[in-house]
mmCIF file of C-alpha atoms in Angstrom:
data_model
loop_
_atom_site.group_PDB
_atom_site.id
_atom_site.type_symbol
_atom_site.label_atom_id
_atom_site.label_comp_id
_atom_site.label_asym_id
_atom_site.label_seq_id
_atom_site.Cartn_x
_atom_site.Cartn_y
_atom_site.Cartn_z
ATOM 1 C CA UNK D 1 113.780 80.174 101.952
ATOM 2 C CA UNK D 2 114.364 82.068 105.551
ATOM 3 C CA UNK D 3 112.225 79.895 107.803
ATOM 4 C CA UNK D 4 112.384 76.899 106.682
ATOM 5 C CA UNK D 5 114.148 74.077 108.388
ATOM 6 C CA UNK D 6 114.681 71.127 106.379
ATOM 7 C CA UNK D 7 116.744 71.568 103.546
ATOM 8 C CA UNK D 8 113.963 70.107 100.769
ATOM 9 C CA UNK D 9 111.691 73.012 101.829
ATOM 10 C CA UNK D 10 114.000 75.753 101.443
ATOM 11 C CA UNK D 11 115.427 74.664 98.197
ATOM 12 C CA UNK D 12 111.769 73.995 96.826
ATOM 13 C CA UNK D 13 111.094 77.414 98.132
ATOM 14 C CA UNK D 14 114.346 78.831 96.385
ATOM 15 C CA UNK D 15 112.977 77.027 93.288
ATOM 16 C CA UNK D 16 109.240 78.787 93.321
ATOM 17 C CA UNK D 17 110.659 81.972 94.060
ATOM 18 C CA UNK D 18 112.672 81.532 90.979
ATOM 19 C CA UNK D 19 110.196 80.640 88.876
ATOM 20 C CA UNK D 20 108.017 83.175 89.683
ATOM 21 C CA UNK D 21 110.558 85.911 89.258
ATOM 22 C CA UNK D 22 111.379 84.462 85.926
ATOM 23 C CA UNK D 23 107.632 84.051 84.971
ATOM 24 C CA UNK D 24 107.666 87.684 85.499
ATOM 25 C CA UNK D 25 110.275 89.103 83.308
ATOM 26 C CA UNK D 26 109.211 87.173 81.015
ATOM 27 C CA UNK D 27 106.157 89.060 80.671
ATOM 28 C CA UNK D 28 107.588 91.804 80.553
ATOM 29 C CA UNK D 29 105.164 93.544 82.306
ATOM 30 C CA UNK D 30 106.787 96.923 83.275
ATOM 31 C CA UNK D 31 104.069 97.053 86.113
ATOM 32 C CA UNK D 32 104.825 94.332 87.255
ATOM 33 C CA UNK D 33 108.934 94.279 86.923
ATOM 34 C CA UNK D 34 108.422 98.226 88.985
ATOM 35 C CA UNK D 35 106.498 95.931 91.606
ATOM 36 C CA UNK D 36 109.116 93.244 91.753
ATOM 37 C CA UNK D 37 111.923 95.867 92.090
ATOM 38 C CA UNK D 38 109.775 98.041 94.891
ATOM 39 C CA UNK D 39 108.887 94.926 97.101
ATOM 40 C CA UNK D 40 112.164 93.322 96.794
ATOM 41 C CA UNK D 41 114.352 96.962 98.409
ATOM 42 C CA UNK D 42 111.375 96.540 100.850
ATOM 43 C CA UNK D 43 111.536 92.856 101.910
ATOM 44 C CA UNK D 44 115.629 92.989 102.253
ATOM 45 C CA UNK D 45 115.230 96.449 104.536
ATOM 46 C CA UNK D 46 112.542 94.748 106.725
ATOM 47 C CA UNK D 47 113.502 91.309 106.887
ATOM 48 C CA UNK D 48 116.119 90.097 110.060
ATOM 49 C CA UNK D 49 118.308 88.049 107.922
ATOM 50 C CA UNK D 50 119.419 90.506 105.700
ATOM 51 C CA UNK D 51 122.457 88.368 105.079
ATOM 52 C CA UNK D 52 120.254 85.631 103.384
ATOM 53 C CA UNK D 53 118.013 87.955 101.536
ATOM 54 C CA UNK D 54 120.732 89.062 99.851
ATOM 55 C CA UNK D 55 122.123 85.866 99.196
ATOM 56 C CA UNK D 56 118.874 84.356 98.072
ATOM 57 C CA UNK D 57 118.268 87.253 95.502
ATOM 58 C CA UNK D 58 121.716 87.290 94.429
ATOM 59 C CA UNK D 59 120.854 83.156 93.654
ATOM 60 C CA UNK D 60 117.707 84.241 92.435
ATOM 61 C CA UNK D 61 119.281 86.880 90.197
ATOM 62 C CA UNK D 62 121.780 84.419 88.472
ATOM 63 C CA UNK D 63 119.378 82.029 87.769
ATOM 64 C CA UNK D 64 117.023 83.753 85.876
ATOM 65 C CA UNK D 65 119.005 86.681 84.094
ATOM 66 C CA UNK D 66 120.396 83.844 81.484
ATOM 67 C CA UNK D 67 116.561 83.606 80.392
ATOM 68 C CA UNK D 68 115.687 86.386 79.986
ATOM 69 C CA UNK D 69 115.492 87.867 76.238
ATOM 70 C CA UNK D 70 117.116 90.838 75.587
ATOM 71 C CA UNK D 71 114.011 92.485 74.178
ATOM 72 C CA UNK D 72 112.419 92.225 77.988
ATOM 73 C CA UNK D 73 115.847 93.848 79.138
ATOM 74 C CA UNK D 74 115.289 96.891 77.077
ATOM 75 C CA UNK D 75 112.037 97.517 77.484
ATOM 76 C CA UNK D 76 112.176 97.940 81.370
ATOM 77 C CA UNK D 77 115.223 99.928 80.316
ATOM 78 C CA UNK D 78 113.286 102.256 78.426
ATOM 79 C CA UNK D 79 111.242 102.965 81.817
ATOM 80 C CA UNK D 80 114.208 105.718 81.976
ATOM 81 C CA UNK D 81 112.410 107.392 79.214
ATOM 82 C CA UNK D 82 108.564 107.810 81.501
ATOM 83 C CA UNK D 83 107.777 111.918 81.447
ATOM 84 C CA UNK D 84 104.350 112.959 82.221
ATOM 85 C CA UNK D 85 105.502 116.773 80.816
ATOM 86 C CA UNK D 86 105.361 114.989 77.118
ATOM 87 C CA UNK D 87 102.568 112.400 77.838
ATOM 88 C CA UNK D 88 104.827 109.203 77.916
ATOM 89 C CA UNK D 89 105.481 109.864 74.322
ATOM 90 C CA UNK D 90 108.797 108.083 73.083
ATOM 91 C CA UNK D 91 108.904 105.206 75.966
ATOM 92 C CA UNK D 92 107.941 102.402 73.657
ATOM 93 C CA UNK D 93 108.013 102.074 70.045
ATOM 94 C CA UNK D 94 104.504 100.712 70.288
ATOM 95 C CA UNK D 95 103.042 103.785 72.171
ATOM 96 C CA UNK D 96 101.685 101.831 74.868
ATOM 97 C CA UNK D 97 102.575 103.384 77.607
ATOM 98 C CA UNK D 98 101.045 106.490 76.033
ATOM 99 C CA UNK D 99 98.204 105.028 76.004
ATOM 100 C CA UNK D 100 98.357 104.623 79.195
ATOM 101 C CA UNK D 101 99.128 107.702 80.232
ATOM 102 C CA UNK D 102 96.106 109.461 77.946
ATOM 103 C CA UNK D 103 93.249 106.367 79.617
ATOM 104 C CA UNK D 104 94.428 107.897 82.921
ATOM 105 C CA UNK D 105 93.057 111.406 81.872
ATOM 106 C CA UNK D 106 90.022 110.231 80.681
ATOM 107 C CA UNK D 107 89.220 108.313 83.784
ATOM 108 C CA UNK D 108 90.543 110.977 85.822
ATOM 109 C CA UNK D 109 87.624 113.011 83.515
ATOM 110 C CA UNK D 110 84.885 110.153 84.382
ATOM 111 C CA UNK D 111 85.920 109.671 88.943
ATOM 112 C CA UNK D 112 85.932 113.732 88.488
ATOM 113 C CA UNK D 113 82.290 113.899 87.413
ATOM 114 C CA UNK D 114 80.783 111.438 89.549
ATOM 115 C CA UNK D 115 82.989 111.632 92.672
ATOM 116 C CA UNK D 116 80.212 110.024 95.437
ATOM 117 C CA UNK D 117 78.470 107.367 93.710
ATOM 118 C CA UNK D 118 80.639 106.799 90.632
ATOM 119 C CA UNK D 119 79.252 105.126 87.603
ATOM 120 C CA UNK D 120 78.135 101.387 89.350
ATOM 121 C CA UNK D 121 80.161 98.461 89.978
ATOM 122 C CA UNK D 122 82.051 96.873 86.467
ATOM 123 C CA UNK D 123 80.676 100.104 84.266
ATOM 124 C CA UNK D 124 83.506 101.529 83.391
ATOM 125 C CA UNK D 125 83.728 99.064 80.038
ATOM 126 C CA UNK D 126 80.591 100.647 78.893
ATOM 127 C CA UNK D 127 80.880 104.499 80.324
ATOM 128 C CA UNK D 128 85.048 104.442 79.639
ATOM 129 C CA UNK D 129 84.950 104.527 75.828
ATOM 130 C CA UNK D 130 81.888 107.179 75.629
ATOM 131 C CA UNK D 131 84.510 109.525 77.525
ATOM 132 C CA UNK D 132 86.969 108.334 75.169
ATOM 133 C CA UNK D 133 85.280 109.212 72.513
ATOM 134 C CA UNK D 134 84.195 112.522 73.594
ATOM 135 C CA UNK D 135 87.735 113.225 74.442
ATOM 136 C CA UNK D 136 89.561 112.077 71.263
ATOM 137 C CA UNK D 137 90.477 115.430 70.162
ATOM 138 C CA UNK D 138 93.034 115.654 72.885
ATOM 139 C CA UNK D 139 93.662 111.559 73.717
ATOM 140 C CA UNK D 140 93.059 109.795 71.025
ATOM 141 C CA UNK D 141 94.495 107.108 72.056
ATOM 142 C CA UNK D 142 92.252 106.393 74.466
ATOM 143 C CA UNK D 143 89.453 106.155 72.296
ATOM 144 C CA UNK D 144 87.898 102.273 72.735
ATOM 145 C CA UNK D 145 89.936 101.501 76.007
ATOM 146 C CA UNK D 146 87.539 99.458 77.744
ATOM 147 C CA UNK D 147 89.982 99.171 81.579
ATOM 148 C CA UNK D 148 91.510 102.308 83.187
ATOM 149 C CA UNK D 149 94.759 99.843 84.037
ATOM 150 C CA UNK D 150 94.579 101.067 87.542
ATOM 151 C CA UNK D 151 93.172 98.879 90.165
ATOM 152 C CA UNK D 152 92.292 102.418 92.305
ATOM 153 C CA UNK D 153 91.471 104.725 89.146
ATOM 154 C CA UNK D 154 88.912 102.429 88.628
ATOM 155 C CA UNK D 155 87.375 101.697 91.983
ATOM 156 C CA UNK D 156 86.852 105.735 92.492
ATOM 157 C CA UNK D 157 85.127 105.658 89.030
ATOM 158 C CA UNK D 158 83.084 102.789 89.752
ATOM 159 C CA UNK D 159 82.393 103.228 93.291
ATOM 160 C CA UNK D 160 83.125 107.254 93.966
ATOM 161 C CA UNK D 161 85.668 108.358 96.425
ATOM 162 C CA UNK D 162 83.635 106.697 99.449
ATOM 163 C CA UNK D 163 84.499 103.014 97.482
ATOM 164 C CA UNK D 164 88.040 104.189 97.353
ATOM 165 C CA UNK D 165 88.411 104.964 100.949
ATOM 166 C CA UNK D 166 86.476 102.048 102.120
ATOM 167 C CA UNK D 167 89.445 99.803 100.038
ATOM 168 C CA UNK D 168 91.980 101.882 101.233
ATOM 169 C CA UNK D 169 90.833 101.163 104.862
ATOM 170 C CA UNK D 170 90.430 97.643 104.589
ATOM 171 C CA UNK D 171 93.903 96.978 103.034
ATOM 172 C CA UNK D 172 95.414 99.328 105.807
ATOM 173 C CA UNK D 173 93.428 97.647 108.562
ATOM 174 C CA UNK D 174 94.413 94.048 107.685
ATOM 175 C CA UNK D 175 98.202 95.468 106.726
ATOM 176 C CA UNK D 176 99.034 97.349 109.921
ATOM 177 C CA UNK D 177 97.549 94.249 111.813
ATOM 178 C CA UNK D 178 99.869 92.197 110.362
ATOM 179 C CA UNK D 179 102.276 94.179 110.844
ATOM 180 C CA UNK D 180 101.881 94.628 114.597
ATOM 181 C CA UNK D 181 101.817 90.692 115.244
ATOM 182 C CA UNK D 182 104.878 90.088 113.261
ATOM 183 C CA UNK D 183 106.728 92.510 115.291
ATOM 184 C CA UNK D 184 105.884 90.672 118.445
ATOM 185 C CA UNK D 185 106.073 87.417 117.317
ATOM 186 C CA UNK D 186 109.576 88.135 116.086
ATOM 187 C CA UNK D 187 110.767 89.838 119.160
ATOM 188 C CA UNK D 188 109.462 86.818 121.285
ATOM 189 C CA UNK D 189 111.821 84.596 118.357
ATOM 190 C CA UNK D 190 108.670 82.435 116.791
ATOM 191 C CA UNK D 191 109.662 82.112 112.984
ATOM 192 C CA UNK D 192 105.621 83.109 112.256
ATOM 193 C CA UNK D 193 106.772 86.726 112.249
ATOM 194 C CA UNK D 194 109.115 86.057 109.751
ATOM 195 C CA UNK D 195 105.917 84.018 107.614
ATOM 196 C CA UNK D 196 103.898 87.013 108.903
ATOM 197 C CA UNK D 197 105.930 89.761 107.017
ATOM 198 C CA UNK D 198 106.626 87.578 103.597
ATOM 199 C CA UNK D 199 102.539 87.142 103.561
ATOM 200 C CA UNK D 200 102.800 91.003 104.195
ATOM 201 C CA UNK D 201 105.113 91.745 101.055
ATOM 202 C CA UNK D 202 102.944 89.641 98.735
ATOM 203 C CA UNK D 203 100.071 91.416 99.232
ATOM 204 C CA UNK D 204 101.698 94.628 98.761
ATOM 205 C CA UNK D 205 103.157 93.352 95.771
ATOM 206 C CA UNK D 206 100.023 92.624 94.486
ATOM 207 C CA UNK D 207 98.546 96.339 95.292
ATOM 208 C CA UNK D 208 101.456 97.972 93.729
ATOM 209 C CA UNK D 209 101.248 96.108 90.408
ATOM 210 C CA UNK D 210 97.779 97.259 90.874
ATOM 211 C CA UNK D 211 98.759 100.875 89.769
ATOM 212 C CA UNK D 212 99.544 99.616 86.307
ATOM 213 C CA UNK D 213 96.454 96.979 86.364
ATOM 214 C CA UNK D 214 92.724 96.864 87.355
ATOM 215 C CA UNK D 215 92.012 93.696 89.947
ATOM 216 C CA UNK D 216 89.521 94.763 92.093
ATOM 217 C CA UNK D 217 87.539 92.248 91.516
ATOM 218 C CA UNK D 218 90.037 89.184 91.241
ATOM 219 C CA UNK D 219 89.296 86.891 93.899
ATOM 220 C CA UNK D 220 93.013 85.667 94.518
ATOM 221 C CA UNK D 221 93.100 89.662 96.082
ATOM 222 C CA UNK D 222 90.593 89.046 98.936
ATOM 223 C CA UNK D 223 91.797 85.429 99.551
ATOM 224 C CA UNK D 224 95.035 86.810 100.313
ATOM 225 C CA UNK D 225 93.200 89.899 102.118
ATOM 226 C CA UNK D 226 91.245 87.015 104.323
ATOM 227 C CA UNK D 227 94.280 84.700 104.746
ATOM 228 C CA UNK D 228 96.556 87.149 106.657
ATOM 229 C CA UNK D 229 93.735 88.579 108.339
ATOM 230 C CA UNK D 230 92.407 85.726 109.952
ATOM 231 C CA UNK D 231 95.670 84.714 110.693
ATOM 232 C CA UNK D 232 96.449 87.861 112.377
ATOM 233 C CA UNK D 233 93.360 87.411 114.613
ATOM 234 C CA UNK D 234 94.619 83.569 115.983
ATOM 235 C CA UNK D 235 97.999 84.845 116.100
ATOM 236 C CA UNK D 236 96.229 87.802 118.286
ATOM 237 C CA UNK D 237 94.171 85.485 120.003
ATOM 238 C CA UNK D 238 97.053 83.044 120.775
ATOM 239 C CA UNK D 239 99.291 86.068 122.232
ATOM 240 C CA UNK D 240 96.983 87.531 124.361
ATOM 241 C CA UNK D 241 95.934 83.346 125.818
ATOM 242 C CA UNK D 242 99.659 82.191 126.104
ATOM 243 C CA UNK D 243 100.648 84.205 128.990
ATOM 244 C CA UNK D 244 97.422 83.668 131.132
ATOM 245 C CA UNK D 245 97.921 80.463 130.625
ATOM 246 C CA UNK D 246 101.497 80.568 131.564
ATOM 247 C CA UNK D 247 100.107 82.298 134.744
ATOM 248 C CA UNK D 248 97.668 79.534 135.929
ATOM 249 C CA UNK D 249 100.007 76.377 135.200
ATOM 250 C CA UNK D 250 102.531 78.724 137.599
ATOM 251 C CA UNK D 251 99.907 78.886 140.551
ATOM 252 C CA UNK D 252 99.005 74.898 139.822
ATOM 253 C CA UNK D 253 101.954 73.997 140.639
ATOM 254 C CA UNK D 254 102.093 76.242 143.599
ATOM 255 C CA UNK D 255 99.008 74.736 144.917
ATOM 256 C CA UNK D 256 99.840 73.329 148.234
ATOM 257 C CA UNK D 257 96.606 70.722 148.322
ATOM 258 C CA UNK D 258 97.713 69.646 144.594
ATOM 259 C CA UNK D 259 101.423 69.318 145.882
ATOM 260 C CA UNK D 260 100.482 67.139 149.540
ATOM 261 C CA UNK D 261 98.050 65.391 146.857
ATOM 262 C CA UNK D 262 101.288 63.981 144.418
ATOM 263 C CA UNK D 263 98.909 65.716 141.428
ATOM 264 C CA UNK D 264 101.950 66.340 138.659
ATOM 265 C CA UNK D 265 100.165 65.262 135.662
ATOM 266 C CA UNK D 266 96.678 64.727 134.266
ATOM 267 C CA UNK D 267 94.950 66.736 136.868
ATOM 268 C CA UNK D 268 97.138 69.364 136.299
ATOM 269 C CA UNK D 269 96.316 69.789 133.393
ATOM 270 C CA UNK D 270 92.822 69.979 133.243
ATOM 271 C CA UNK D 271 93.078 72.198 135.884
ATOM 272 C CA UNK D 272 94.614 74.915 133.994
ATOM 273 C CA UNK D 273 92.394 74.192 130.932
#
C-alpha cells in the first residue's frame, strides 16, 4: 500500500489489509481490536507518508465498518466500562472479562511463588487450576482456567522472571535493530525502510495482542522474530559493504595503468570485486 509501485500490488495490498482488519472485528476479540487501535496511532505517527496512511485507513475504515455487526460494535464499546477497583465486574454481560481479570490474580499467585525457575515449560494447564482451586473463595471464576491469557503472565510462571527477561531481550534486540536500519535506509531514500518499519508494526502487533492471549509458543511468533532479524543483519551487512565498495570502483577508475590500458569494463569489475 505505501511502497509499492505498480498499481496491482498496492490495490492487492489495500485488499489484504482489508480483510484482515475485517477478519478482526469480526472476532471481536477486544485484545485484539485494543491491538489494532494501538498499532494503527503508531504506524500513522511513524510512517513518512502520513498523507497516505491516513487515506488508506480512512479506505480501510469504509470498507469494513458496513460488516461489521452491531453486537461487535458494542462490545468494544463496553471496553469504557474496564475498572480494576471492581474486578472488571459489569464489562460484559457474560463476565468474561472478569474472568479475566480474577486468572490474572491467580497467576500473579503461581509467577509469585516460584519467581526463578517457575513451574516448567507448558505447566501452567496442570499447576493453573490447582491455584484456582485453592483460591476459589476469593476468584471463583478462575477455578478450571487452564491459560493465564497473557503471553508474559505465563512465560514468568512457566519459566521464572529469568525466562521473562530473556524474551523481553530478544524481542528488544531484534526490535531496536530494526529499527536502527530502517532509519538509515529511509534517510538514504531506499523504500526497504519503509518495508522495514511495517515488518516492525506487525510484530508489535502481535506482542500487544499478546497481553490479552498466551502465544509463546506459536511458531508464526519466532518466524516473524527470525524474518526481520535476519533481514536486519543483510540490510546491516549491505550498508556497511556499499560504501567500500563505492570507494574502490572510485580509485579503479582513477588508476592511471587501468586508464593508459583502455580497461572500462570487465576488468574493472573484477577488480573491485
Amino acid at each position: 500500500v505505501f511502497i509499492g509501485r505498480h498499481r496491482l500490488w498496492r490495490l492487492g495490498a489495500l485488499a489484504a489489509s482489508g480483510l484482515i482488519v475485517l477478519m478482526i472485528l469480526l472476532t471481536q476479540s477486544r485484545g485484539a481490536f485494543v491491538a489494532l487501535v494501538a498499532t494503527v496511532c503508531i504506524g500513522v505517527m511513524i510512517t513518512r507518508r502520513r498523507g497516505r496512511a491516513l487515506g488508506t485507513l480512512l479506505v480501510l475504515t469504509v470498507l469494513s465498518v458496513p460488516f461489521v455487526p452491531d453486537s461487535a460494535w458494542q462490545r468494544f464499546g463496553n471496553l469504557k466500562n474496564v475498572s480494576t477497583e471492581r474486578g472488571m465486574v459489569g464489562v460484559d454481560e457474560e463476565g468474561s472479562a472478569q474472568q479475566r481479570y480474577q486468572t490474572l490474580q491467580v497467576a500473579l499467585r503461581v509467577a509469585q511463588e516460584h519467581p526463578i525457575t517457575g513451574i516448567g515449560p507448558m505447566m501452567y494447564a496442570e499447576v493453573g487450576p490447582i491455584y484456582g482451586r485453592a483460591m476459589a473463595t476469593q476468584y471463583p471464576l478462575a477455578r478450571n482456567v487452564r491459560d493465564p491469557h497473557n503471553t508474559f503472565l505465563r512465560l514468568s510462571t512457566e519459566l521464572g522472571i529469568p525466562g521473562l527477561l530473556l524474551f523481553v531481550a530478544m524481542m528488544t534486540t531484534v526490535l531496536t535493530r530494526a529499527w536502527r536500519q530502517s532509519t538509515v535506509l529511509l534517510n538514504r531514500g531506499e523504500p526497504a525502510g519503509q518495508v522495514f518499519r511495517l515488518m516492525m508494526l506487525g510484530l508489535f502487533a502481535y506482542l500487544l495482542a499478546g497481553l490479552f492471549s498466551s502465544i509463546p509458543y506459536i511458531n508464526v511468533l519466532y518466524m516473524m522474530i527470525a524474518l526481520l532479524g535476519s533481514l536486519s543483519v543483510l540490510a546491516s551487512n549491505h550498508l556497511d559493504v556499499a560504501p567500500a565498495a563505492a570507494a574502490q570502483q572510485a580509485s579503479v577508475r582513477r588508476s592511471p595503468a587501468l586508464r593508459l590500458a583502455g580497461v572500462r569494463g570487465g576488468l574493472a569489475n573484477v577488480a573491485t570485486r
